[in-house]
Amino acid sequence: MAANRARTWACVDIDHPLTYRSVVAAHLEMLCRTMAPADEGAARQIEMVCSLPGAWADEPVERLDRHHSFVANDGSPVEFSFAMTRSGAAARVLFEPLDITLGASSPPREESRFVERLSEALNVDVSKFRLVADIFQGPAVSGSFSMMCAAALTTGDIPLFKVYLNPAIGPSRPHQAVGAAMGRLGLGAQWDLLCEHLGADVFDGPHHEIALFALDLGNFPEARVKLYLRHAGCGPEEIERVAALAADHEPDLLPKILGCIDNSPVDGWAKAPMTCLSFLASNPEPASVTLYCPLDPNVGSDAEASVRVVDLLEMSGIAPELFGAVITAASGSDLAGGRRLSWVSYKRPADPVVTVYAGLDGTKR
C-alpha cells in the first residue's frame, strides 16, 4: 500500500474530497492554460475525457492507494504528458481503469466497457479493438496491468483515444499474442518483416522485450498499431537495429539522443529505454519509430531531468520556454526536490515531436 502519495502537482489546487476524475480535469486544464490561451474546444474535449472513466474515478483517491498501478512511477493510476513541436503543444492523459471493490485492475469486461462507451457516446470506431481484445485477456497482478487507456487533446472535434494492451497476461507468449493480433489486423506481412529483420528468437531475451501493444481508436488513415519494445542490458547499436526498420529512421540519431539524456552506458541504466514501432496498413514497413528515455529513476531530480530535456528540445529546434513553464507548474520552485518527470520521447526527425511525461509524484527514494 502506498503511503503519503502525492495527489496533485504543485500549482494545482482541488477541493476535497479528491477523486481521480477531478485530478484529471484539473491537470488537463492547467496544462492547456499553460500551453495556450483559453480554448473552448479544449474545454469541451476535457469534459469528454472526464465523462468516460467508470465509477472508480469518483472514489476518494485514498481508497485506491492499495493498488500500485503500472501507469506511473509513484503507483498512481494516472499520468500526464505534453507533446511539443516547433509550432505548438498538446496535452494528454494516460490512466488505468480500476476495480473499486478490489483496488486492482478491472476485469476485461470492465475495460471493454470503457471502449464501448467511446463507441456509444462519441461514435468512435473501436472495431480494431474488438478484433483483438480476446487475445490480451487475463489476470494482472499489482504493478502490472491488463489494459491502459489514453486521451490526447487535438485540434479536431474529439480527442484521440488509445488503448495499451499487455501481451504478457494471456495464455500465449508475448510474441505469439502480438503475431496473432497483427494477423487479425491485416498486418501479418509487416510482423513477418520485423521478425525476419531481428531474428525469430529475439523476443525471448531482454534486449528486445515486448512491453506493450497499442491501438489508435478510430477510422482514419493515420490510425496506428504500435509495438513497444523494452531494451534492457543492450547498447545503442541494438536499439539502432530496431529503429532502422522504420520509414522515418535517421541513422545515428537515436544513439545521439540517448547520450543527450544520459551519457552513461545505456546497458547500465537503472530503467531501460524503449522504442515504439508504428504500423499503418498502407506501409509495408513500420511507418515511424519513437524513442522513449526514462528520466526517473535514472536521473536524480526534476532539476537534472529538466536540463536533459532542454538539451533535447534545443537539439530538435523546439523552443524550451513552454517546457519550463509546465515543469514549474508541476514541481513548483523546488525542482531539485521533485521526481515527477518520468519519461521523455522523441519521434519524427523531419518535424520533431518531443513529449515529456509527468506523474503526480515519482519513484520513492
mmCIF file of C-alpha atoms in Angstrom:
data_model
loop_
_atom_site.group_PDB
_atom_site.id
_atom_site.type_symbol
_atom_site.label_atom_id
_atom_site.label_comp_id
_atom_site.label_asym_id
_atom_site.label_seq_id
_atom_site.Cartn_x
_atom_site.Cartn_y
_atom_site.Cartn_z
ATOM 1 C CA MET A 1 0.000 0.000 0.000
ATOM 2 C CA ALA A 2 1.284 3.441 -0.944
ATOM 3 C CA ALA A 3 1.699 5.936 1.876
ATOM 4 C CA ASN A 4 1.879 9.723 1.581
ATOM 5 C CA ARG A 5 1.266 9.570 -2.156
ATOM 6 C CA ALA A 6 1.216 12.997 -3.808
ATOM 7 C CA ARG A 7 -2.217 13.974 -5.068
ATOM 8 C CA THR A 8 -1.598 16.956 -7.335
ATOM 9 C CA TRP A 9 1.119 18.994 -8.960
ATOM 10 C CA ALA A 10 2.481 21.988 -7.081
ATOM 11 C CA CYS A 11 0.301 24.601 -8.795
ATOM 12 C CA VAL A 12 -2.940 22.599 -8.931
ATOM 13 C CA ASP A 13 -5.488 23.136 -6.167
ATOM 14 C CA ILE A 14 -8.583 20.906 -5.999
ATOM 15 C CA ASP A 15 -11.405 20.900 -3.486
ATOM 16 C CA HIS A 16 -11.826 17.811 -1.319
ATOM 17 C CA PRO A 17 -12.887 15.046 -1.383
ATOM 18 C CA LEU A 18 -10.317 14.407 -4.086
ATOM 19 C CA THR A 19 -11.177 11.956 -6.873
ATOM 20 C CA TYR A 20 -9.211 10.887 -9.924
ATOM 21 C CA ARG A 21 -11.912 12.413 -12.135
ATOM 22 C CA SER A 22 -11.232 15.808 -10.551
ATOM 23 C CA VAL A 23 -7.467 15.193 -10.702
ATOM 24 C CA VAL A 24 -7.609 14.500 -14.444
ATOM 25 C CA ALA A 25 -9.805 17.531 -15.140
ATOM 26 C CA ALA A 26 -7.707 19.956 -13.085
ATOM 27 C CA HIS A 27 -4.367 18.855 -14.512
ATOM 28 C CA LEU A 28 -5.519 18.859 -18.141
ATOM 29 C CA GLU A 29 -6.990 22.327 -17.597
ATOM 30 C CA MET A 30 -3.718 23.537 -16.084
ATOM 31 C CA LEU A 31 -1.706 22.114 -18.995
ATOM 32 C CA CYS A 32 -3.989 23.775 -21.534
ATOM 33 C CA ARG A 33 -3.824 27.136 -19.724
ATOM 34 C CA THR A 34 -0.048 26.941 -19.606
ATOM 35 C CA MET A 35 0.418 25.879 -23.207
ATOM 36 C CA ALA A 36 -2.075 28.157 -24.975
ATOM 37 C CA PRO A 37 -4.698 30.873 -24.437
ATOM 38 C CA ALA A 38 -8.146 29.774 -23.263
ATOM 39 C CA ASP A 39 -9.683 27.442 -25.845
ATOM 40 C CA GLU A 40 -13.343 26.421 -25.788
ATOM 41 C CA GLY A 41 -12.533 23.392 -27.928
ATOM 42 C CA ALA A 42 -10.011 22.153 -25.373
ATOM 43 C CA ALA A 43 -12.521 22.653 -22.562
ATOM 44 C CA ARG A 44 -15.092 20.544 -24.422
ATOM 45 C CA GLN A 45 -12.553 17.798 -25.030
ATOM 46 C CA ILE A 46 -11.521 17.751 -21.368
ATOM 47 C CA GLU A 47 -15.190 17.355 -20.456
ATOM 48 C CA MET A 48 -15.434 14.424 -22.894
ATOM 49 C CA VAL A 49 -12.366 12.757 -21.436
ATOM 50 C CA CYS A 50 -13.573 13.143 -17.864
ATOM 51 C CA SER A 51 -17.018 11.744 -18.659
ATOM 52 C CA LEU A 52 -15.673 8.366 -19.769
ATOM 53 C CA PRO A 53 -13.898 6.660 -16.806
ATOM 54 C CA GLY A 54 -16.127 4.443 -14.675
ATOM 55 C CA ALA A 55 -17.183 4.628 -11.037
ATOM 56 C CA TRP A 56 -13.615 4.144 -9.784
ATOM 57 C CA ALA A 57 -12.820 7.721 -10.834
ATOM 58 C CA ASP A 58 -15.374 9.064 -8.322
ATOM 59 C CA GLU A 59 -13.914 7.253 -5.315
ATOM 60 C CA PRO A 60 -11.743 9.210 -2.855
ATOM 61 C CA VAL A 61 -8.220 8.706 -4.143
ATOM 62 C CA GLU A 62 -7.044 7.313 -0.791
ATOM 63 C CA ARG A 63 -9.297 4.298 -1.272
ATOM 64 C CA LEU A 64 -7.279 3.233 -4.318
ATOM 65 C CA ASP A 65 -3.835 3.621 -2.744
ATOM 66 C CA ARG A 66 -3.637 -0.112 -2.076
ATOM 67 C CA HIS A 67 -3.199 -0.674 -5.811
ATOM 68 C CA HIS A 68 0.224 0.103 -7.280
ATOM 69 C CA SER A 69 -0.518 0.925 -10.900
ATOM 70 C CA PHE A 70 1.855 0.340 -13.803
ATOM 71 C CA VAL A 71 0.833 3.724 -15.227
ATOM 72 C CA ALA A 72 3.006 5.992 -13.071
ATOM 73 C CA ASN A 73 6.238 5.601 -11.118
ATOM 74 C CA ASP A 74 4.520 6.504 -7.850
ATOM 75 C CA GLY A 75 1.824 3.859 -8.388
ATOM 76 C CA SER A 76 -0.969 6.299 -9.224
ATOM 77 C CA PRO A 77 -3.368 5.172 -11.979
ATOM 78 C CA VAL A 78 -2.953 8.434 -13.926
ATOM 79 C CA GLU A 79 -0.031 10.146 -15.665
ATOM 80 C CA PHE A 80 0.048 13.280 -17.790
ATOM 81 C CA SER A 81 2.150 14.231 -20.792
ATOM 82 C CA PHE A 82 2.621 17.129 -23.159
ATOM 83 C CA ALA A 83 3.885 16.845 -26.715
ATOM 84 C CA MET A 84 5.906 19.773 -28.053
ATOM 85 C CA THR A 85 6.740 20.654 -31.647
ATOM 86 C CA ARG A 86 8.198 23.710 -33.340
ATOM 87 C CA SER A 87 4.664 25.028 -33.863
ATOM 88 C CA GLY A 88 2.774 24.146 -30.686
ATOM 89 C CA ALA A 89 1.947 21.642 -27.964
ATOM 90 C CA ALA A 90 -0.796 19.235 -26.898
ATOM 91 C CA ALA A 91 -1.841 17.711 -23.570
ATOM 92 C CA ARG A 92 -2.547 14.045 -22.877
ATOM 93 C CA VAL A 93 -3.537 11.731 -20.045
ATOM 94 C CA LEU A 94 -2.903 8.024 -19.518
ATOM 95 C CA PHE A 95 -4.948 6.056 -16.984
ATOM 96 C CA GLU A 96 -5.737 2.542 -15.839
ATOM 97 C CA PRO A 97 -9.372 1.593 -15.148
ATOM 98 C CA LEU A 98 -9.585 0.198 -11.616
ATOM 99 C CA ASP A 99 -11.951 -2.085 -9.736
ATOM 100 C CA ILE A 100 -13.371 -0.001 -6.880
ATOM 101 C CA THR A 101 -14.016 -3.081 -4.736
ATOM 102 C CA LEU A 102 -10.543 -4.571 -5.036
ATOM 103 C CA GLY A 103 -8.328 -1.628 -5.943
ATOM 104 C CA ALA A 104 -6.919 -3.754 -8.727
ATOM 105 C CA SER A 105 -7.059 -3.810 -12.497
ATOM 106 C CA SER A 106 -10.607 -4.199 -13.723
ATOM 107 C CA PRO A 107 -11.719 -7.480 -15.244
ATOM 108 C CA PRO A 108 -11.560 -7.417 -19.043
ATOM 109 C CA ARG A 109 -15.324 -6.860 -19.220
ATOM 110 C CA GLU A 110 -14.940 -3.564 -17.304
ATOM 111 C CA GLU A 111 -12.119 -2.369 -19.519
ATOM 112 C CA SER A 112 -14.139 -3.278 -22.579
ATOM 113 C CA ARG A 113 -16.983 -1.172 -21.216
ATOM 114 C CA PHE A 114 -14.752 1.895 -21.354
ATOM 115 C CA VAL A 115 -14.082 1.214 -25.028
ATOM 116 C CA GLU A 116 -17.767 0.593 -25.684
ATOM 117 C CA ARG A 117 -18.595 3.946 -24.043
ATOM 118 C CA LEU A 118 -16.325 5.584 -26.607
ATOM 119 C CA SER A 119 -18.343 3.928 -29.349
ATOM 120 C CA GLU A 120 -21.729 4.757 -27.851
ATOM 121 C CA ALA A 121 -21.105 8.272 -26.536
ATOM 122 C CA LEU A 122 -18.674 9.653 -29.116
ATOM 123 C CA ASN A 123 -19.189 7.340 -32.101
ATOM 124 C CA VAL A 124 -15.506 6.342 -32.074
ATOM 125 C CA ASP A 125 -14.768 3.355 -34.315
ATOM 126 C CA VAL A 126 -13.476 0.626 -31.966
ATOM 127 C CA SER A 127 -13.548 -2.255 -34.442
ATOM 128 C CA LYS A 128 -9.785 -2.834 -34.245
ATOM 129 C CA PHE A 129 -10.008 -3.328 -30.503
ATOM 130 C CA ARG A 130 -12.880 -5.776 -30.885
ATOM 131 C CA LEU A 131 -10.828 -7.788 -33.369
ATOM 132 C CA VAL A 132 -8.008 -8.454 -30.905
ATOM 133 C CA ALA A 133 -9.385 -7.947 -27.380
ATOM 134 C CA ASP A 134 -9.727 -11.658 -26.583
ATOM 135 C CA ILE A 135 -6.015 -12.253 -27.276
ATOM 136 C CA PHE A 136 -4.988 -9.980 -24.399
ATOM 137 C CA GLN A 137 -7.349 -11.163 -21.672
ATOM 138 C CA GLY A 138 -6.025 -12.475 -18.393
ATOM 139 C CA PRO A 139 -5.442 -11.502 -14.761
ATOM 140 C CA ALA A 140 -2.903 -8.803 -13.950
ATOM 141 C CA VAL A 141 -1.055 -8.679 -10.642
ATOM 142 C CA SER A 142 -0.459 -5.431 -8.771
ATOM 143 C CA GLY A 143 2.209 -3.397 -10.522
ATOM 144 C CA SER A 144 1.245 -4.901 -13.873
ATOM 145 C CA PHE A 145 -1.869 -4.186 -15.945
ATOM 146 C CA SER A 146 -4.216 -5.686 -18.489
ATOM 147 C CA MET A 147 -5.233 -2.515 -20.333
ATOM 148 C CA MET A 148 -4.440 1.191 -20.091
ATOM 149 C CA CYS A 149 -6.292 3.991 -21.853
ATOM 150 C CA ALA A 150 -5.102 7.356 -23.123
ATOM 151 C CA ALA A 151 -6.630 10.524 -24.497
ATOM 152 C CA ALA A 152 -4.704 13.170 -26.421
ATOM 153 C CA LEU A 153 -6.359 16.546 -26.905
ATOM 154 C CA THR A 154 -6.494 17.561 -30.569
ATOM 155 C CA THR A 155 -7.467 20.492 -32.769
ATOM 156 C CA GLY A 156 -10.421 18.451 -34.056
ATOM 157 C CA ASP A 157 -13.834 17.760 -32.579
ATOM 158 C CA ILE A 158 -12.834 14.961 -30.207
ATOM 159 C CA PRO A 159 -9.619 13.729 -28.566
ATOM 160 C CA LEU A 160 -7.558 10.897 -29.969
ATOM 161 C CA PHE A 161 -8.204 7.838 -27.824
ATOM 162 C CA LYS A 162 -5.730 4.976 -27.492
ATOM 163 C CA VAL A 163 -5.594 1.643 -25.705
ATOM 164 C CA TYR A 164 -2.472 -0.141 -24.466
ATOM 165 C CA LEU A 165 -2.687 -3.911 -24.061
ATOM 166 C CA ASN A 166 -0.383 -6.209 -22.096
ATOM 167 C CA PRO A 167 0.859 -9.113 -24.251
ATOM 168 C CA ALA A 168 2.226 -10.914 -21.170
ATOM 169 C CA ILE A 169 -1.035 -11.662 -19.347
ATOM 170 C CA GLY A 170 -2.825 -14.001 -21.759
ATOM 171 C CA PRO A 171 -2.270 -17.728 -22.308
ATOM 172 C CA SER A 172 0.180 -17.157 -25.184
ATOM 173 C CA ARG A 173 3.747 -15.908 -25.052
ATOM 174 C CA PRO A 174 4.008 -12.182 -25.821
ATOM 175 C CA HIS A 175 5.400 -12.592 -29.340
ATOM 176 C CA GLN A 176 2.694 -15.142 -30.151
ATOM 177 C CA ALA A 177 -0.030 -12.795 -28.896
ATOM 178 C CA VAL A 178 1.337 -9.891 -30.917
ATOM 179 C CA GLY A 179 1.766 -12.034 -34.026
ATOM 180 C CA ALA A 180 -1.845 -13.210 -33.779
ATOM 181 C CA ALA A 181 -3.106 -9.650 -33.274
ATOM 182 C CA MET A 182 -1.082 -8.294 -36.190
ATOM 183 C CA GLY A 183 -2.502 -11.032 -38.400
ATOM 184 C CA ARG A 184 -6.096 -10.197 -37.468
ATOM 185 C CA LEU A 185 -5.430 -6.522 -38.157
ATOM 186 C CA GLY A 186 -4.113 -7.242 -41.651
ATOM 187 C CA LEU A 187 -0.506 -6.553 -40.652
ATOM 188 C CA GLY A 188 0.838 -10.094 -40.827
ATOM 189 C CA ALA A 189 3.362 -9.240 -43.549
ATOM 190 C CA GLN A 190 4.726 -6.334 -41.503
ATOM 191 C CA TRP A 191 5.090 -8.605 -38.469
ATOM 192 C CA ASP A 192 6.927 -11.201 -40.561
ATOM 193 C CA LEU A 193 9.288 -8.491 -41.820
ATOM 194 C CA LEU A 194 10.081 -7.419 -38.256
ATOM 195 C CA CYS A 195 10.763 -10.996 -37.132
ATOM 196 C CA GLU A 196 12.935 -11.654 -40.178
ATOM 197 C CA HIS A 197 14.940 -8.472 -39.602
ATOM 198 C CA LEU A 198 15.557 -9.024 -35.881
ATOM 199 C CA GLY A 199 15.653 -12.827 -35.802
ATOM 200 C CA ALA A 200 12.978 -15.351 -34.885
ATOM 201 C CA ASP A 201 14.094 -15.765 -31.258
ATOM 202 C CA VAL A 202 14.908 -12.124 -30.498
ATOM 203 C CA PHE A 203 11.827 -11.587 -28.334
ATOM 204 C CA ASP A 204 12.848 -14.364 -25.948
ATOM 205 C CA GLY A 205 15.642 -12.242 -24.458
ATOM 206 C CA PRO A 206 15.717 -8.928 -22.563
ATOM 207 C CA HIS A 207 17.296 -6.842 -25.336
ATOM 208 C CA HIS A 208 14.035 -6.527 -27.277
ATOM 209 C CA GLU A 209 11.336 -7.432 -24.772
ATOM 210 C CA ILE A 210 7.770 -6.889 -25.955
ATOM 211 C CA ALA A 211 6.327 -4.421 -23.443
ATOM 212 C CA LEU A 212 3.074 -3.056 -24.885
ATOM 213 C CA PHE A 213 0.752 -3.433 -27.856
ATOM 214 C CA ALA A 214 -1.308 -0.335 -28.615
ATOM 215 C CA LEU A 215 -4.063 0.855 -30.924
ATOM 216 C CA ASP A 216 -5.257 4.271 -32.011
ATOM 217 C CA LEU A 217 -9.043 4.047 -31.869
ATOM 218 C CA GLY A 218 -10.929 5.491 -34.819
ATOM 219 C CA ASN A 219 -11.312 5.006 -38.535
ATOM 220 C CA PHE A 220 -8.843 7.389 -40.150
ATOM 221 C CA PRO A 221 -5.818 6.786 -42.412
ATOM 222 C CA GLU A 222 -3.245 7.735 -39.759
ATOM 223 C CA ALA A 223 -4.650 5.386 -37.080
ATOM 224 C CA ARG A 224 -1.659 3.397 -35.850
ATOM 225 C CA VAL A 225 -0.988 -0.039 -34.486
ATOM 226 C CA LYS A 226 2.013 0.261 -32.175
ATOM 227 C CA LEU A 227 4.509 -2.193 -30.736
ATOM 228 C CA TYR A 228 6.652 -1.132 -27.765
ATOM 229 C CA LEU A 229 9.961 -2.886 -27.127
ATOM 230 C CA ARG A 230 11.955 -2.562 -23.902
ATOM 231 C CA HIS A 231 15.739 -2.684 -24.412
ATOM 232 C CA ALA A 232 17.368 -3.873 -21.178
ATOM 233 C CA GLY A 233 21.067 -4.655 -20.965
ATOM 234 C CA CYS A 234 21.947 -3.747 -24.542
ATOM 235 C CA GLY A 235 23.854 -0.931 -26.173
ATOM 236 C CA PRO A 236 22.636 1.743 -28.600
ATOM 237 C CA GLU A 237 23.615 -0.375 -31.595
ATOM 238 C CA GLU A 238 20.850 -2.879 -30.770
ATOM 239 C CA ILE A 239 18.322 -0.071 -30.415
ATOM 240 C CA GLU A 240 19.505 1.339 -33.721
ATOM 241 C CA ARG A 241 18.945 -2.083 -35.331
ATOM 242 C CA VAL A 242 15.262 -1.910 -34.419
ATOM 243 C CA ALA A 243 14.898 1.722 -35.483
ATOM 244 C CA ALA A 244 16.474 1.030 -38.872
ATOM 245 C CA LEU A 245 13.297 -0.752 -39.967
ATOM 246 C CA ALA A 246 11.182 2.413 -39.780
ATOM 247 C CA ALA A 247 10.495 4.521 -42.846
ATOM 248 C CA ASP A 248 11.474 7.707 -40.990
ATOM 249 C CA HIS A 249 14.686 6.319 -39.482
ATOM 250 C CA GLU A 250 17.598 8.738 -39.462
ATOM 251 C CA PRO A 251 20.912 6.883 -38.980
ATOM 252 C CA ASP A 252 22.756 7.522 -35.702
ATOM 253 C CA LEU A 253 20.120 9.942 -34.390
ATOM 254 C CA LEU A 254 18.734 7.749 -31.609
ATOM 255 C CA PRO A 255 22.166 6.967 -30.119
ATOM 256 C CA LYS A 256 22.812 10.721 -30.096
ATOM 257 C CA ILE A 257 19.549 11.304 -28.199
ATOM 258 C CA LEU A 258 20.363 8.554 -25.706
ATOM 259 C CA GLY A 259 23.646 10.318 -24.977
ATOM 260 C CA CYS A 260 21.871 13.654 -24.640
ATOM 261 C CA ILE A 261 19.549 12.250 -21.967
ATOM 262 C CA ASP A 262 22.127 10.179 -20.087
ATOM 263 C CA ASN A 263 25.709 9.828 -21.260
ATOM 264 C CA SER A 264 26.363 6.769 -19.108
ATOM 265 C CA PRO A 265 26.345 3.363 -20.901
ATOM 266 C CA VAL A 266 22.762 2.528 -21.885
ATOM 267 C CA ASP A 267 23.110 -1.106 -20.878
ATOM 268 C CA GLY A 268 23.659 0.033 -17.284
ATOM 269 C CA TRP A 269 20.629 2.303 -16.930
ATOM 270 C CA ALA A 270 18.521 1.530 -13.857
ATOM 271 C CA LYS A 271 15.428 1.670 -16.058
ATOM 272 C CA ALA A 272 15.762 0.642 -19.693
ATOM 273 C CA PRO A 273 14.767 2.730 -22.714
ATOM 274 C CA MET A 274 12.047 1.645 -25.107
ATOM 275 C CA THR A 275 11.279 2.041 -28.780
ATOM 276 C CA CYS A 276 7.848 2.101 -30.375
ATOM 277 C CA LEU A 277 7.312 0.969 -33.951
ATOM 278 C CA SER A 278 4.129 2.350 -35.527
ATOM 279 C CA PHE A 279 2.400 0.385 -38.266
ATOM 280 C CA LEU A 280 -0.093 1.523 -40.897
ATOM 281 C CA ALA A 281 -1.949 -0.779 -43.260
ATOM 282 C CA SER A 282 -0.647 1.266 -46.203
ATOM 283 C CA ASN A 283 3.050 0.811 -45.307
ATOM 284 C CA PRO A 284 4.982 -2.427 -45.881
ATOM 285 C CA GLU A 285 7.451 -1.428 -43.141
ATOM 286 C CA PRO A 286 6.939 0.426 -39.847
ATOM 287 C CA ALA A 287 5.883 3.966 -40.665
ATOM 288 C CA SER A 288 7.796 5.523 -37.775
ATOM 289 C CA VAL A 289 9.890 4.858 -34.700
ATOM 290 C CA THR A 290 9.704 6.649 -31.347
ATOM 291 C CA LEU A 291 12.458 6.522 -28.721
ATOM 292 C CA TYR A 292 11.428 6.592 -25.037
ATOM 293 C CA CYS A 293 14.078 7.523 -22.474
ATOM 294 C CA PRO A 294 13.305 7.093 -18.752
ATOM 295 C CA LEU A 295 14.111 10.103 -16.574
ATOM 296 C CA ASP A 296 13.073 8.986 -13.069
ATOM 297 C CA PRO A 297 14.787 6.954 -11.606
ATOM 298 C CA ASN A 298 17.766 7.269 -13.978
ATOM 299 C CA VAL A 299 18.366 10.921 -13.103
ATOM 300 C CA GLY A 300 18.348 12.282 -9.591
ATOM 301 C CA SER A 301 15.707 15.011 -9.701
ATOM 302 C CA ASP A 302 13.435 17.113 -11.878
ATOM 303 C CA ALA A 303 16.145 19.778 -11.909
ATOM 304 C CA GLU A 304 18.603 17.377 -13.511
ATOM 305 C CA ALA A 305 15.941 15.919 -15.811
ATOM 306 C CA SER A 306 14.938 19.407 -16.957
ATOM 307 C CA VAL A 307 18.474 20.141 -18.123
ATOM 308 C CA ARG A 308 18.445 16.976 -20.250
ATOM 309 C CA VAL A 309 15.019 17.767 -21.711
ATOM 310 C CA VAL A 310 16.016 21.334 -22.587
ATOM 311 C CA ASP A 311 19.125 19.991 -24.350
ATOM 312 C CA LEU A 312 16.923 17.674 -26.420
ATOM 313 C CA LEU A 313 14.432 20.426 -27.220
ATOM 314 C CA GLU A 314 17.177 22.764 -28.394
ATOM 315 C CA MET A 315 18.774 19.976 -30.425
ATOM 316 C CA SER A 316 15.356 19.486 -32.068
ATOM 317 C CA GLY A 317 14.822 23.174 -32.809
ATOM 318 C CA ILE A 318 11.948 23.459 -30.301
ATOM 319 C CA ALA A 319 11.832 26.494 -28.008
ATOM 320 C CA PRO A 320 12.196 25.338 -24.370
ATOM 321 C CA GLU A 321 10.230 28.130 -22.672
ATOM 322 C CA LEU A 322 6.921 26.248 -22.722
ATOM 323 C CA PHE A 323 8.518 23.229 -21.101
ATOM 324 C CA GLY A 324 9.950 25.492 -18.406
ATOM 325 C CA ALA A 325 6.510 26.893 -17.635
ATOM 326 C CA VAL A 326 4.929 23.450 -17.401
ATOM 327 C CA ILE A 327 7.589 21.912 -15.164
ATOM 328 C CA THR A 328 7.424 24.926 -12.839
ATOM 329 C CA ALA A 329 3.667 24.427 -12.592
ATOM 330 C CA ALA A 330 4.213 20.730 -11.852
ATOM 331 C CA SER A 331 7.078 20.851 -9.358
ATOM 332 C CA GLY A 332 6.990 24.462 -8.190
ATOM 333 C CA SER A 333 10.229 26.196 -7.329
ATOM 334 C CA ASP A 334 11.847 23.097 -5.807
ATOM 335 C CA LEU A 335 12.872 21.211 -8.951
ATOM 336 C CA ALA A 336 15.785 19.676 -7.083
ATOM 337 C CA GLY A 337 13.366 18.045 -4.646
ATOM 338 C CA GLY A 338 10.954 16.652 -7.242
ATOM 339 C CA ARG A 339 10.928 13.466 -9.296
ATOM 340 C CA ARG A 340 7.725 13.876 -11.263
ATOM 341 C CA LEU A 341 9.329 13.757 -14.724
ATOM 342 C CA SER A 342 9.211 10.095 -15.717
ATOM 343 C CA TRP A 343 9.942 9.822 -19.458
ATOM 344 C CA VAL A 344 10.857 11.872 -22.492
ATOM 345 C CA SER A 345 10.210 10.633 -26.015
ATOM 346 C CA TYR A 346 11.328 11.693 -29.480
ATOM 347 C CA LYS A 347 9.871 10.980 -32.911
ATOM 348 C CA ARG A 348 9.552 12.328 -36.463
ATOM 349 C CA PRO A 349 13.012 13.725 -37.289
ATOM 350 C CA ALA A 350 11.690 15.802 -40.201
ATOM 351 C CA ASP A 351 9.474 17.801 -37.822
ATOM 352 C CA PRO A 352 10.399 16.621 -34.325
ATOM 353 C CA VAL A 353 7.934 15.827 -31.574
ATOM 354 C CA VAL A 354 9.351 15.770 -28.039
ATOM 355 C CA THR A 355 6.923 14.514 -25.403
ATOM 356 C CA VAL A 356 7.508 14.780 -21.662
ATOM 357 C CA TYR A 357 5.652 12.512 -19.225
ATOM 358 C CA ALA A 358 4.985 13.513 -15.633
ATOM 359 C CA GLY A 359 3.330 11.709 -12.752
ATOM 360 C CA LEU A 360 1.734 13.154 -9.655
ATOM 361 C CA ASP A 361 4.920 12.060 -7.880
ATOM 362 C CA GLY A 362 7.960 9.901 -8.642
ATOM 363 C CA THR A 363 9.764 6.777 -7.528
ATOM 364 C CA LYS A 364 10.094 6.678 -3.757
ATOM 365 C CA ARG A 365 13.632 7.256 -2.549
#
